[in-house]
Short mmCIF file of C-alpha atoms in Angstrom, two decimals:
data_model
loop_
_atom_site.label_atom_id
_atom_site.label_comp_id
_atom_site.label_asym_id
_atom_site.label_seq_id
_atom_site.Cartn_x
_atom_site.Cartn_y
_atom_site.Cartn_z
CA MET A 1049 190.13 -28.96 74.27
CA LYS A 1050 191.87 -28.92 70.92
CA GLU A 1051 195.16 -30.77 70.46
CA ILE A 1052 198.49 -29.04 70.47
CA LEU A 1053 199.57 -28.63 66.85
CA CYS A 1054 203.19 -28.84 65.87
CA GLY A 1055 204.77 -30.57 62.87
CA THR A 1056 206.66 -33.54 61.55
CA SER A 1057 210.41 -33.65 61.79
CA GLU A 1058 211.11 -32.76 58.16
CA ILE A 1059 209.20 -29.52 58.22
CA THR A 1060 210.65 -26.30 59.56
CA GLY A 1061 208.14 -23.73 60.67
CA ALA A 1062 208.26 -20.20 61.94
CA ARG A 1063 205.63 -18.22 63.78
CA PHE A 1064 206.45 -14.56 63.40
CA SER A 1065 205.25 -10.99 63.46
CA ILE A 1066 206.52 -7.77 61.91
CA TYR A 1067 206.05 -4.67 64.05
CA PRO A 1068 206.41 -1.33 62.26
CA MET A 1069 206.36 1.41 64.92
CA SER A 1070 204.32 3.69 62.68
CA ASP A 1071 200.75 4.85 62.13
CA ARG A 1072 201.13 3.29 58.66
CA PHE A 1073 201.84 -0.17 60.06
CA VAL A 1074 199.19 -1.93 57.98
CA ASP A 1075 200.46 -0.36 54.74
CA ILE A 1076 204.07 -1.19 55.55
CA ILE A 1077 203.26 -4.85 56.19
CA LEU A 1078 201.02 -5.26 53.14
CA SER A 1079 203.50 -3.48 50.84
CA SER A 1080 206.28 -5.74 52.07
CA LEU A 1081 204.22 -8.88 51.48
CA LYS A 1082 203.55 -7.79 47.88
CA GLU A 1083 207.30 -7.87 47.15
CA VAL A 1084 207.92 -11.33 48.54
CA ASP A 1085 207.46 -14.63 46.71
CA THR A 1086 205.84 -17.07 49.13
CA THR A 1087 204.96 -19.78 46.59
CA LYS A 1088 207.35 -22.32 48.13
CA VAL A 1089 205.93 -22.17 51.66
CA TRP A 1090 202.64 -22.80 53.43
CA MET A 1091 201.59 -19.55 55.08
CA MET A 1092 198.72 -18.51 57.32
CA THR A 1093 198.13 -15.22 59.10
CA ASP A 1094 195.86 -14.63 62.09
CA ASP A 1095 195.32 -11.53 64.23
CA VAL A 1096 198.38 -12.24 66.42
CA SER A 1097 201.04 -13.66 64.11
CA THR A 1098 201.85 -15.44 60.86
CA CYS A 1099 202.91 -19.04 60.48
CA VAL A 1100 205.19 -20.14 57.63
CA ARG A 1101 206.06 -23.80 57.03
CA GLY A 1102 208.08 -25.76 54.53
CA ARG A 1103 211.68 -26.56 53.75
CA SER A 1104 213.96 -24.81 56.18
CA GLU A 1105 215.79 -22.70 53.59
CA HIS A 1106 212.52 -21.30 52.21
CA VAL A 1107 211.21 -20.42 55.65
CA PHE A 1108 214.34 -18.36 56.36
CA ASP A 1109 214.30 -16.90 52.83
CA VAL A 1110 210.69 -15.70 53.17
CA LEU A 1111 211.09 -14.23 56.67
CA LYS A 1112 214.24 -12.35 55.71
CA ALA A 1113 212.62 -10.92 52.60
CA ILE A 1114 209.49 -9.78 54.45
CA PHE A 1115 211.53 -8.11 57.20
CA LEU A 1116 213.93 -6.40 54.76
CA ASN A 1117 211.12 -5.08 52.59
CA ALA A 1118 209.25 -3.78 55.63
CA SER A 1119 212.31 -1.91 56.89
CA ILE A 1120 213.40 -0.48 53.56
CA GLY A 1121 211.45 2.78 54.01
CA GLY A 1122 213.43 3.71 57.13
CA ASP A 1123 210.69 3.06 59.68
CA HIS A 1124 211.60 1.43 62.97
CA VAL A 1125 210.57 -2.17 62.30
CA VAL A 1126 211.01 -5.23 64.52
CA LEU A 1127 210.77 -8.90 63.59
CA ASN A 1128 209.84 -11.38 66.26
CA ALA A 1129 210.01 -15.03 65.30
CA THR A 1130 210.03 -18.53 66.73
CA PHE A 1131 211.53 -21.17 64.44
CA SER A 1132 210.76 -24.81 65.10
CA ASN A 1133 211.80 -28.15 63.68
CA GLY A 1134 210.92 -31.62 64.88
CA CYS A 1135 207.90 -30.84 67.04
CA PRO A 1136 205.71 -33.96 67.23
CA GLY A 1137 202.29 -33.36 65.70
CA ASP A 1138 200.26 -32.79 62.56
CA SER A 1139 201.31 -32.45 58.97
CA ALA A 1140 199.79 -29.30 57.45
CA GLY A 1141 202.26 -27.84 55.00
CA ASP A 1142 203.75 -31.22 54.11
CA ALA A 1143 203.01 -30.67 50.43
CA PHE A 1144 205.58 -27.89 50.29
CA MET A 1145 208.42 -30.27 51.19
CA ALA A 1146 208.65 -31.33 47.54
CA GLU A 1147 209.85 -27.88 46.41
CA ASP A 1148 213.42 -27.59 45.13
CA SER A 1149 215.98 -25.56 47.05
CA TYR A 1150 216.21 -22.52 44.75
CA LEU A 1151 215.54 -19.46 46.93
CA MET A 1152 212.81 -17.29 45.45
CA ASN A 1153 213.74 -14.09 47.29
CA ASN A 1154 217.49 -14.24 47.71
CA GLU A 1155 218.37 -11.97 44.81
CA LEU A 1156 215.96 -9.31 46.08
CA SER A 1157 217.19 -9.60 49.70
CA GLN A 1158 220.89 -9.42 48.84
CA LYS A 1159 220.28 -6.03 47.21
CA ILE A 1160 218.98 -4.58 50.47
CA SER A 1161 221.62 -3.33 52.87
CA GLN A 1162 220.12 -2.94 56.35
CA LYS A 1163 221.91 -2.77 59.70
CA VAL A 1164 220.16 -4.66 62.45
CA ALA A 1165 220.51 -5.54 66.10
CA ALA A 1166 219.19 -8.95 67.10
CA GLN A 1167 218.85 -11.17 70.14
CA PHE A 1168 218.38 -14.88 69.63
CA ALA A 1169 218.01 -17.96 71.80
CA LEU A 1170 218.19 -21.67 70.99
CA TYR A 1171 216.14 -24.29 72.84
CA PRO A 1172 217.15 -27.87 71.96
CA LEU A 1173 214.41 -29.93 73.61
CA GLY A 1174 214.31 -33.40 75.08
CA ILE A 1175 217.98 -33.86 75.98
CA PRO A 1176 219.97 -33.26 79.18
CA GLY A 1177 222.96 -31.84 77.27
CA TYR A 1178 221.10 -28.91 75.71
CA MET A 1179 223.51 -26.27 77.06
CA ASP A 1180 226.37 -27.87 75.07
CA VAL A 1181 224.32 -27.65 71.88
CA ILE A 1182 223.64 -23.97 72.59
CA MET A 1183 227.31 -23.18 73.28
CA ASP A 1184 228.41 -24.95 70.09
CA GLN A 1185 226.01 -22.95 67.97
CA VAL A 1186 226.91 -19.63 69.61
CA LYS A 1187 230.47 -20.42 68.49
CA THR A 1188 229.12 -20.93 64.93
CA VAL A 1189 227.56 -17.46 65.05
CA ASP A 1190 230.75 -15.98 66.48
CA GLN A 1191 232.77 -17.39 63.58
CA GLN A 1192 230.53 -15.50 61.16
CA GLY A 1193 231.50 -12.14 62.65
CA VAL A 1194 228.11 -10.95 63.87
CA PHE A 1195 228.13 -12.15 67.50
CA SER A 1196 228.29 -9.29 70.03
CA GLY A 1197 228.11 -11.20 73.31
CA GLY A 1198 225.66 -12.75 75.69
CA VAL A 1199 222.83 -10.91 77.39
CA HIS A 1200 220.45 -12.43 79.91
CA TYR A 1201 218.50 -15.23 78.20
CA ALA A 1202 219.84 -14.51 74.72
CA SER A 1203 222.84 -13.91 72.49
CA ARG A 1204 223.24 -10.66 70.66
CA MET A 1205 224.11 -10.17 67.00
CA ASP A 1206 224.82 -6.92 65.18
CA GLY A 1207 225.51 -6.24 61.53
CA ASP A 1208 224.03 -6.44 58.07
CA ALA A 1209 220.67 -8.24 58.07
CA ASN A 1210 221.73 -10.69 55.35
CA LYS A 1211 224.78 -11.73 57.42
CA VAL A 1212 222.84 -11.92 60.67
CA PHE A 1213 220.19 -14.08 59.01
CA ALA A 1214 222.88 -16.36 57.56
CA ALA A 1215 224.47 -16.82 61.00
CA MET A 1216 221.10 -17.49 62.60
CA GLU A 1217 220.22 -20.07 59.95
CA SER A 1218 223.62 -21.77 60.47
CA ALA A 1219 222.99 -21.99 64.21
CA PHE A 1220 219.53 -23.48 63.64
CA GLU A 1221 220.81 -26.03 61.12
CA GLY A 1222 223.75 -26.87 63.38
CA ALA A 1223 221.40 -27.53 66.27
CA ARG A 1224 219.26 -29.77 64.03
CA ASN A 1225 222.34 -31.96 63.64
CA SER A 1226 222.66 -32.39 67.41
CA ASP A 1227 221.19 -35.15 69.61
CA SER A 1228 218.03 -33.09 70.04
CA SER A 1229 215.29 -33.94 67.57
CA HIS A 1230 213.17 -30.86 68.38
CA ILE A 1231 214.85 -27.48 67.99
CA VAL A 1232 213.27 -24.15 68.81
CA MET A 1233 214.94 -20.80 68.13
CA THR A 1234 213.56 -17.38 69.00
CA VAL A 1235 214.76 -14.08 67.61
CA THR A 1236 213.99 -10.40 68.01
CA MET A 1237 215.51 -8.30 65.25
CA SER A 1238 215.36 -4.53 65.14
CA ALA A 1239 215.98 -2.15 62.23
CA ASN A 1240 216.10 1.65 62.22
CA SER A 1241 215.68 1.94 65.99
CA PRO A 1242 216.02 5.50 67.31
CA SER A 1243 217.87 4.04 70.31
CA ARG A 1244 220.28 1.94 68.28
CA LYS A 1245 223.73 1.62 69.83
CA GLU A 1246 225.96 4.41 68.48
CA ASP A 1247 228.90 2.09 67.95
CA GLN A 1248 227.15 -0.23 65.52
CA MET B 418 233.78 -14.60 73.19
CA LYS B 419 231.63 -13.64 76.14
CA GLU B 420 229.87 -16.28 78.17
CA ILE B 421 226.20 -17.04 77.81
CA LEU B 422 224.37 -15.28 80.64
CA CYS B 423 221.32 -16.79 82.25
CA GLY B 424 220.40 -17.01 85.92
CA THR B 425 220.23 -19.10 89.05
CA SER B 426 217.29 -21.35 89.64
CA GLU B 427 215.54 -19.10 92.16
CA ILE B 428 215.33 -16.11 89.89
CA THR B 429 212.65 -15.71 87.26
CA GLY B 430 213.52 -13.42 84.41
CA ALA B 431 211.76 -12.05 81.39
CA ARG B 432 213.18 -10.48 78.29
CA PHE B 433 210.43 -8.48 76.63
CA SER B 434 209.49 -5.67 74.29
CA ILE B 435 206.39 -3.53 73.91
CA TYR B 436 205.51 -2.61 70.33
CA PRO B 437 203.04 0.27 69.90
CA MET B 438 202.11 0.43 66.21
CA SER B 439 202.09 4.21 66.28
CA ASP B 440 204.27 7.18 65.35
CA ARG B 441 204.14 8.04 69.07
CA PHE B 442 205.72 4.72 70.10
CA VAL B 443 208.44 6.30 72.24
CA ASP B 444 205.91 8.43 74.16
CA ILE B 445 203.58 5.49 74.70
CA ILE B 446 206.35 3.31 76.13
CA LEU B 447 207.80 6.05 78.36
CA SER B 448 204.36 7.11 79.64
CA SER B 449 203.57 3.52 80.51
CA LEU B 450 206.84 3.05 82.39
CA LYS B 451 206.08 6.16 84.49
CA GLU B 452 202.93 4.51 85.84
CA VAL B 453 204.58 1.24 86.86
CA ASP B 454 206.39 0.53 90.14
CA THR B 455 209.53 -1.46 89.29
CA THR B 456 211.22 -1.19 92.70
CA LYS B 457 210.97 -4.91 93.41
CA VAL B 458 212.72 -6.07 90.24
CA TRP B 459 216.08 -5.68 88.57
CA MET B 460 215.50 -4.08 85.18
CA MET B 461 217.72 -3.18 82.25
CA THR B 462 216.75 -1.87 78.81
CA ASP B 463 218.87 -1.99 75.65
CA ASP B 464 218.03 -1.04 72.06
CA VAL B 465 216.35 -4.41 71.32
CA SER B 466 214.49 -5.39 74.49
CA THR B 467 214.17 -5.04 78.27
CA CYS B 468 215.20 -7.60 80.85
CA VAL B 469 213.38 -7.86 84.19
CA ARG B 470 214.56 -10.21 86.93
CA GLY B 471 213.50 -11.07 90.46
CA ARG B 472 210.84 -13.07 92.22
CA SER B 473 208.49 -14.67 89.72
CA GLU B 474 205.35 -12.87 90.93
CA HIS B 475 206.97 -9.45 90.57
CA VAL B 476 208.24 -10.18 87.08
CA PHE B 477 204.69 -11.04 85.96
CA ASP B 478 203.24 -8.08 87.91
CA VAL B 479 205.60 -5.59 86.24
CA LEU B 480 205.16 -6.92 82.69
CA LYS B 481 201.39 -6.95 82.98
CA ALA B 482 201.29 -3.40 84.31
CA ILE B 483 203.61 -2.06 81.58
CA PHE B 484 201.56 -3.74 78.83
CA LEU B 485 198.20 -2.61 80.24
CA ASN B 486 199.33 0.98 80.66
CA ALA B 487 200.77 1.03 77.13
CA SER B 488 197.50 -0.21 75.65
CA ILE B 489 195.16 2.00 77.69
CA GLY B 490 195.08 4.78 75.06
CA GLY B 491 193.58 2.47 72.45
CA ASP B 492 196.65 2.10 70.26
CA HIS B 493 197.45 -1.29 68.76
CA VAL B 494 200.11 -2.54 71.18
CA VAL B 495 201.86 -5.92 71.26
CA LEU B 496 203.86 -7.49 74.07
CA ASN B 497 206.49 -10.04 73.20
CA ALA B 498 208.15 -11.79 76.10
CA THR B 499 210.32 -14.77 76.96
CA PHE B 500 210.09 -15.87 80.60
CA SER B 501 212.83 -18.05 82.02
CA ASN B 502 213.52 -19.84 85.28
CA GLY B 503 216.38 -22.16 86.13
CA CYS B 504 218.84 -21.28 83.39
CA PRO B 505 222.35 -22.13 84.61
CA GLY B 506 224.53 -19.01 84.79
CA ASP B 507 225.24 -15.75 86.53
CA SER B 508 223.51 -14.04 89.43
CA ALA B 509 222.75 -10.40 88.52
CA GLY B 510 219.49 -9.44 90.14
CA ASP B 511 219.92 -11.82 93.07
CA ALA B 512 219.50 -8.96 95.52
CA PHE B 513 215.85 -8.58 94.54
CA MET B 514 215.01 -12.09 95.73
CA ALA B 515 214.69 -10.76 99.30
CA GLU B 516 211.61 -8.67 98.44
CA ASP B 517 208.29 -9.69 99.99
CA SER B 518 205.47 -10.95 97.80
CA TYR B 519 203.17 -7.88 97.93
CA LEU B 520 202.47 -6.93 94.30
CA MET B 521 203.21 -3.25 93.71
CA ASN B 522 201.09 -2.88 90.57
CA ASN B 523 198.19 -5.27 91.06
CA GLU B 524 195.66 -2.66 92.22
CA LEU B 525 196.45 -0.48 89.20
CA SER B 526 196.29 -3.40 86.74
CA GLN B 527 193.02 -4.80 88.05
CA LYS B 528 191.34 -1.46 87.28
CA ILE B 529 192.26 -1.77 83.59
CA SER B 530 189.89 -3.82 81.46
CA GLN B 531 191.55 -4.79 78.20
CA LYS B 532 190.67 -7.58 75.79
CA VAL B 533 193.68 -9.37 74.36
CA ALA B 534 194.59 -12.20 72.03
CA ALA B 535 197.70 -14.13 72.95
CA GLN B 536 199.79 -17.06 71.74
CA PHE B 537 202.10 -18.76 74.19
CA ALA B 538 204.50 -21.69 74.17
CA LEU B 539 206.23 -23.58 76.98
CA TYR B 540 209.68 -25.12 76.61
CA PRO B 541 210.63 -27.34 79.58
CA LEU B 542 214.32 -28.05 78.91
CA GLY B 543 216.59 -30.96 79.73
CA ILE B 544 214.01 -33.77 80.00
CA PRO B 545 212.69 -36.34 77.49
CA GLY B 546 209.11 -35.98 78.79
CA TYR B 547 208.72 -32.29 77.98
CA MET B 548 205.58 -32.79 75.85
CA ASP B 549 203.72 -34.16 78.90
CA VAL B 550 204.65 -31.06 80.91
CA ILE B 551 203.34 -28.86 78.10
CA MET B 552 200.05 -30.79 77.81
CA ASP B 553 199.50 -30.61 81.58
CA GLN B 554 199.94 -26.87 81.62
CA VAL B 555 197.72 -26.29 78.59
CA LYS B 556 195.04 -28.07 80.64
CA THR B 557 195.71 -25.61 83.48
CA VAL B 558 195.12 -22.70 81.10
CA ASP B 559 192.00 -24.36 79.72
CA GLN B 560 190.55 -24.65 83.24
CA GLN B 561 190.87 -20.90 83.64
CA GLY B 562 188.56 -20.23 80.72
CA VAL B 563 190.90 -18.35 78.40
CA PHE B 564 192.24 -21.17 76.21
CA SER B 565 191.06 -20.97 72.59
CA GLY B 566 192.87 -23.93 71.05
CA GLY B 567 196.18 -24.92 69.59
CA VAL B 568 197.81 -23.23 66.62
CA HIS B 569 201.07 -24.32 65.03
CA TYR B 570 203.87 -23.97 67.60
CA ALA B 571 201.70 -22.25 70.22
CA SER B 572 198.51 -22.24 72.25
CA ARG B 573 196.04 -19.43 71.90
CA MET B 574 194.34 -17.48 74.69
CA ASP B 575 191.64 -14.85 74.40
CA GLY B 576 190.00 -12.72 77.05
CA ASP B 577 190.65 -10.04 79.63
CA ALA B 578 194.35 -9.29 80.00
CA ASN B 579 194.29 -9.80 83.77
CA LYS B 580 192.78 -13.29 83.32
CA VAL B 581 195.11 -14.22 80.47
CA PHE B 582 198.12 -13.14 82.52
CA ALA B 583 196.88 -15.17 85.51
CA ALA B 584 196.51 -18.28 83.35
CA MET B 585 199.93 -17.79 81.82
CA GLU B 586 201.52 -17.34 85.23
CA SER B 587 199.79 -20.53 86.45
CA ALA B 588 201.17 -22.48 83.49
CA PHE B 589 204.67 -21.17 84.12
CA GLU B 590 204.54 -21.96 87.85
CA GLY B 591 203.05 -25.39 87.11
CA ALA B 592 205.88 -26.18 84.74
CA ARG B 593 208.41 -25.08 87.38
CA ASN B 594 207.01 -27.88 89.55
CA SER B 595 207.72 -30.49 86.87
CA ASP B 596 210.85 -32.62 86.42
CA SER B 597 212.38 -29.91 84.28
CA SER B 598 214.59 -27.50 86.19
CA HIS B 599 214.81 -24.97 83.37
CA ILE B 600 211.53 -23.58 82.07
CA VAL B 601 211.15 -21.15 79.19
CA MET B 602 207.83 -19.63 78.13
CA THR B 603 207.27 -17.30 75.20
CA VAL B 604 204.22 -15.13 74.64
CA THR B 605 202.93 -12.71 72.04
CA MET B 606 199.99 -10.66 73.34
CA SER B 607 198.05 -8.22 71.22
CA ALA B 608 195.67 -5.42 72.27
CA ASN B 609 193.50 -3.18 70.10
CA SER B 610 194.42 -4.93 66.87
CA PRO B 611 192.48 -3.72 63.82
CA SER B 612 192.37 -7.35 62.63
CA ARG B 613 191.15 -8.76 65.92
CA LYS B 614 188.80 -11.71 65.58
CA GLU B 615 185.22 -10.45 65.49
CA ASP B 616 183.93 -13.09 67.87
CA GLN B 617 186.15 -12.05 70.79
#
């Protein structure tokens, strides 16, 4: 049996998939990838998902850019991602920790205006007081104006994708500063859904 | 700000989405739902995902049946789900805990043969020894013959969907019997992918 692979505490990673609800799903994904600069992250795709690893800011920068470029054509596109920091384990992707913090895709992403609906959940592992960490970070999201309330097992955000991503990144970084040394965050983000709430 | 909503310890819940990579995605989802008996679970759909709550066995039974029926036409379909048990919080769906354990969709699901690739992760919350719980349950999955090794942030399973679901359910139930009183499990399961590994 192979070992469980995770990462060292410095590296942030995300395992994610982009789901375009379209016959052209392969084209949409490949076209999006062409637009995005992934030189500052370690990235590997298999038949189920893609894993990105590196400095936290570049992981968020790359995921946001891929999602925005996939949704730009108006197709119903969903991003599903699990972010992780501090999981005990191996060190693949370590080399990318030396990159500077200049975001390669931010200029491109900020030009794309895209309304999204998202549900996210934080899992601070290894500590009894994890619910306090979660509540604190939900407050962080609320302060950024994109929080729309709790649903079962998640918190909902609505608004512009750039703002929702910023709030999500704040919550993740806030949780990293808690007593928990291993933070997991999941998110499902939907663009151009035909069943989008009318009031958004 | 609304409260975070979770559940009482008896209830298992799952927040999930089905993603058919097809122009007919709405039809595929609705047709699948028509085939599945959801009378033993509480279920609510919004524009991002669907939440199912009730006795653990019925939550797994319903998700498996919805996924299998969505994939039966040969379209590339992905299930993304977060299972949860023991989250402190509200009690919606409590009424369904009185149902007996007869699975409403098992006969239907067992007739559907579908190869899948899946990546799952367990998050036992609130305890320092969570990595041990994870390792124990990965062993459980391995014993059932569908484990294909660790990937970053997840464990991979390949095989018949009914077997993969059984292994996943075993891991979840095993983790519920650990010291952790709040278990979260995420899974991404893919059927009919054009990039499926050739050796499966």
